[in-house]
Amino acid sequence: MKNTFQQVQAKIQDWKTARETVLNWQTSNQKTVFTNGCFDILHYGHLHYLADAADLGDKLIIGLNSEASVSRLKGKHRPINDDLTRQFMLASLEFVALVVEFAEDTPFELISLLQPDILVKGGDYQPHQIVGANVVLEKGGQVLSLPFVDGYSTTNIEAKIKGS
C-alpha cells in the first residue's frame, strides 16, 4: 500500500544519511544539484526557482536553514513556520529529492560533506560569491546563479499580512 507521507518523510535526512544517499546517486551517474535557503513561506518565486534548479540535474538537494539560523539571518520574528513544517513543505514537492537542515549561518560545511555536482543560488550572486563555490568548482562541478521572479518574497508576504 502506498504511504505518501512516509515517502515525503524519507526525503528529510540527517547529514550522515544524506551523504550516503548522495554518494549512491553519484555512483549511479545521477547529477546532484544543491541549493539552500530559509524557505519560510513557500511562494511562486520559490517554486519557480526550485523547479529551474531541479531541471539542471537528476536530484535536487535542499539545504534548509534551521530556525536558529533563520533567526540570526532574518531577525527574531523569523522564521514564521517551524523547522518541521518547512522541511515537510519542501520534501512534499515532487521535484525535490532530499532536504537536509543545517544550523550554521552558511551551508559551507554541508556542501563540503555532500559534494554536489552543481551548486545553485538565486539572485544577483556571481558564482565566486556563492558560499561553497570553491568546493564544487575544485571537483569539476558547476556553480550557477538563477534569477529571482520579481515581486515574490517572504518579506513582501509578511508585510502584506501585517497590513503595511
Short mmCIF file of C-alpha atoms in Angstrom, two decimals:
data_model
loop_
_atom_site.label_atom_id
_atom_site.label_comp_id
_atom_site.label_asym_id
_atom_site.label_seq_id
_atom_site.Cartn_x
_atom_site.Cartn_y
_atom_site.Cartn_z
CA MET A 1 0.00 0.00 0.00
CA LYS A 2 1.27 3.46 -0.90
CA ASN A 3 2.09 5.72 2.05
CA THR A 4 2.69 9.19 0.65
CA PHE A 5 3.52 10.77 3.99
CA GLN A 6 6.29 8.23 4.62
CA GLN A 7 7.65 8.83 1.11
CA VAL A 8 7.84 12.55 1.86
CA GLN A 9 9.39 11.93 5.28
CA ALA A 10 12.09 9.72 3.73
CA LYS A 11 13.36 12.75 1.77
CA ILE A 12 14.23 14.52 5.05
CA GLN A 13 17.58 13.21 6.19
CA ASP A 14 20.33 13.90 8.70
CA TRP A 15 23.82 14.71 7.46
CA LYS A 16 25.22 11.17 7.65
CA THR A 17 22.30 9.57 5.83
CA ALA A 18 22.25 12.38 3.26
CA ARG A 19 25.94 11.81 2.49
CA GLU A 20 25.28 8.11 1.85
CA THR A 21 22.26 8.94 -0.32
CA VAL A 22 24.17 11.46 -2.41
CA LEU A 23 27.11 9.08 -2.85
CA ASN A 24 24.72 6.38 -4.08
CA TRP A 25 23.18 8.78 -6.59
CA GLN A 26 26.56 9.96 -7.84
CA THR A 27 27.84 6.37 -8.10
CA SER A 28 24.81 5.72 -10.33
CA ASN A 29 25.83 8.70 -12.50
CA GLN A 30 22.94 10.85 -11.33
CA LYS A 31 23.79 14.54 -11.32
CA THR A 32 23.10 16.22 -7.97
CA VAL A 33 22.04 19.85 -7.66
CA PHE A 34 22.29 21.68 -4.33
CA THR A 35 20.64 24.89 -3.26
CA ASN A 36 19.88 26.33 0.14
CA GLY A 37 17.71 28.83 1.92
CA CYS A 38 15.18 29.57 4.63
CA PHE A 39 12.08 28.82 2.54
CA ASP A 40 9.91 30.16 5.35
CA ILE A 41 6.67 30.78 3.47
CA LEU A 42 6.72 28.99 0.13
CA HIS A 43 5.54 31.18 -2.72
CA TYR A 44 5.54 31.24 -6.51
CA GLY A 45 9.06 32.68 -6.65
CA HIS A 46 10.45 29.80 -4.58
CA LEU A 47 8.61 27.20 -6.64
CA HIS A 48 9.81 28.66 -9.94
CA TYR A 49 13.41 28.89 -8.71
CA LEU A 50 13.43 25.36 -7.24
CA ALA A 51 11.90 23.87 -10.39
CA ASP A 52 14.54 25.63 -12.51
CA ALA A 53 17.25 24.28 -10.19
CA ALA A 54 15.81 20.76 -10.43
CA ASP A 55 15.93 20.96 -14.23
CA LEU A 56 19.74 21.26 -14.06
CA GLY A 57 20.29 17.70 -12.88
CA ASP A 58 18.75 14.45 -11.71
CA LYS A 59 18.40 15.03 -7.96
CA LEU A 60 17.64 18.34 -6.24
CA ILE A 61 19.02 18.67 -2.70
CA ILE A 62 17.88 21.49 -0.47
CA GLY A 63 19.98 22.68 2.45
CA LEU A 64 17.43 24.22 4.82
CA ASN A 65 18.44 26.81 7.40
CA SER A 66 17.37 25.76 10.91
CA GLU A 67 15.09 28.00 12.98
CA ALA A 68 18.09 29.35 14.93
CA SER A 69 19.97 30.08 11.72
CA VAL A 70 16.96 31.84 10.18
CA SER A 71 16.53 33.98 13.30
CA ARG A 72 20.17 35.06 13.17
CA LEU A 73 19.88 35.95 9.48
CA LYS A 74 16.38 37.43 9.31
CA GLY A 75 15.64 38.64 12.86
CA LYS A 76 13.90 37.30 15.95
CA HIS A 77 10.47 37.43 14.28
CA ARG A 78 11.52 34.75 11.77
CA PRO A 79 11.01 32.04 10.81
CA ILE A 80 7.25 32.15 10.72
CA ASN A 81 7.00 28.40 10.10
CA ASP A 82 8.90 25.94 12.29
CA ASP A 83 11.59 23.53 11.09
CA LEU A 84 9.28 20.54 10.75
CA THR A 85 6.73 22.45 8.66
CA ARG A 86 9.38 23.90 6.34
CA GLN A 87 11.07 20.50 5.94
CA PHE A 88 7.83 18.77 5.01
CA MET A 89 6.66 21.55 2.69
CA LEU A 90 9.86 21.26 0.67
CA ALA A 91 10.02 17.46 0.78
CA SER A 92 6.43 17.34 -0.48
CA LEU A 93 7.47 18.89 -3.76
CA GLU A 94 7.75 16.22 -6.44
CA PHE A 95 10.98 17.63 -7.89
CA VAL A 96 12.80 17.78 -4.52
CA ALA A 97 14.82 14.63 -3.82
CA LEU A 98 16.38 15.48 -0.45
CA VAL A 99 16.05 18.04 2.37
CA VAL A 100 18.87 18.44 4.89
CA GLU A 101 18.79 21.01 7.68
CA PHE A 102 21.85 22.96 8.78
CA ALA A 103 22.24 25.11 11.90
CA GLU A 104 25.23 27.16 10.77
CA ASP A 105 24.90 30.61 9.22
CA THR A 106 26.09 29.26 5.87
CA PRO A 107 25.82 25.83 4.22
CA PHE A 108 29.58 25.58 3.64
CA GLU A 109 30.10 22.53 5.87
CA LEU A 110 27.07 20.76 4.38
CA ILE A 111 28.22 21.46 0.81
CA SER A 112 31.70 20.19 1.73
CA LEU A 113 30.16 16.98 3.07
CA LEU A 114 27.70 16.33 0.24
CA GLN A 115 29.96 17.36 -2.65
CA PRO A 116 27.15 18.19 -5.10
CA ASP A 117 27.81 18.28 -8.83
CA ILE A 118 26.04 21.61 -9.29
CA LEU A 119 25.61 24.43 -6.78
CA VAL A 120 22.82 26.92 -7.43
CA LYS A 121 21.79 30.12 -5.72
CA GLY A 122 19.16 32.66 -6.67
CA GLY A 123 19.51 36.36 -7.21
CA ASP A 124 22.33 38.54 -8.36
CA TYR A 125 25.17 36.44 -6.96
CA GLN A 126 28.21 35.93 -9.14
CA PRO A 127 29.37 32.29 -8.96
CA HIS A 128 32.50 33.22 -6.97
CA GLN A 129 30.30 34.92 -4.32
CA ILE A 130 28.23 31.79 -3.63
CA VAL A 131 29.16 30.02 -0.41
CA GLY A 132 30.72 26.65 -1.23
CA ALA A 133 31.55 27.55 -4.82
CA ASN A 134 35.21 26.67 -4.35
CA VAL A 135 34.28 23.18 -3.07
CA VAL A 136 32.13 22.42 -6.11
CA LEU A 137 34.45 24.00 -8.66
CA GLU A 138 37.51 22.17 -7.28
CA LYS A 139 35.83 18.83 -8.03
CA GLY A 140 34.93 19.93 -11.56
CA GLY A 141 31.33 20.89 -10.84
CA GLN A 142 29.29 23.91 -11.87
CA VAL A 143 28.17 26.94 -9.88
CA LEU A 144 25.21 28.90 -11.22
CA SER A 145 23.10 31.87 -10.24
CA LEU A 146 19.44 31.70 -11.26
CA PRO A 147 17.23 34.79 -11.48
CA PHE A 148 14.55 35.51 -8.92
CA VAL A 149 10.99 36.08 -10.06
CA ASP A 150 10.29 39.75 -9.38
CA GLY A 151 7.61 40.66 -6.87
CA TYR A 152 7.73 37.47 -4.80
CA SER A 153 9.38 37.31 -1.39
CA THR A 154 8.57 36.15 2.11
CA THR A 155 9.30 39.70 3.32
CA ASN A 156 6.59 41.06 0.98
CA ILE A 157 4.11 38.44 2.20
CA GLU A 158 4.94 39.25 5.81
CA ALA A 159 4.38 42.97 5.17
CA LYS A 160 1.03 42.26 3.48
CA ILE A 161 -0.12 40.17 6.45
CA LYS A 162 0.86 42.95 8.84
CA GLY A 163 -1.02 45.44 6.65
CA SER A 164 1.99 47.63 5.99
#
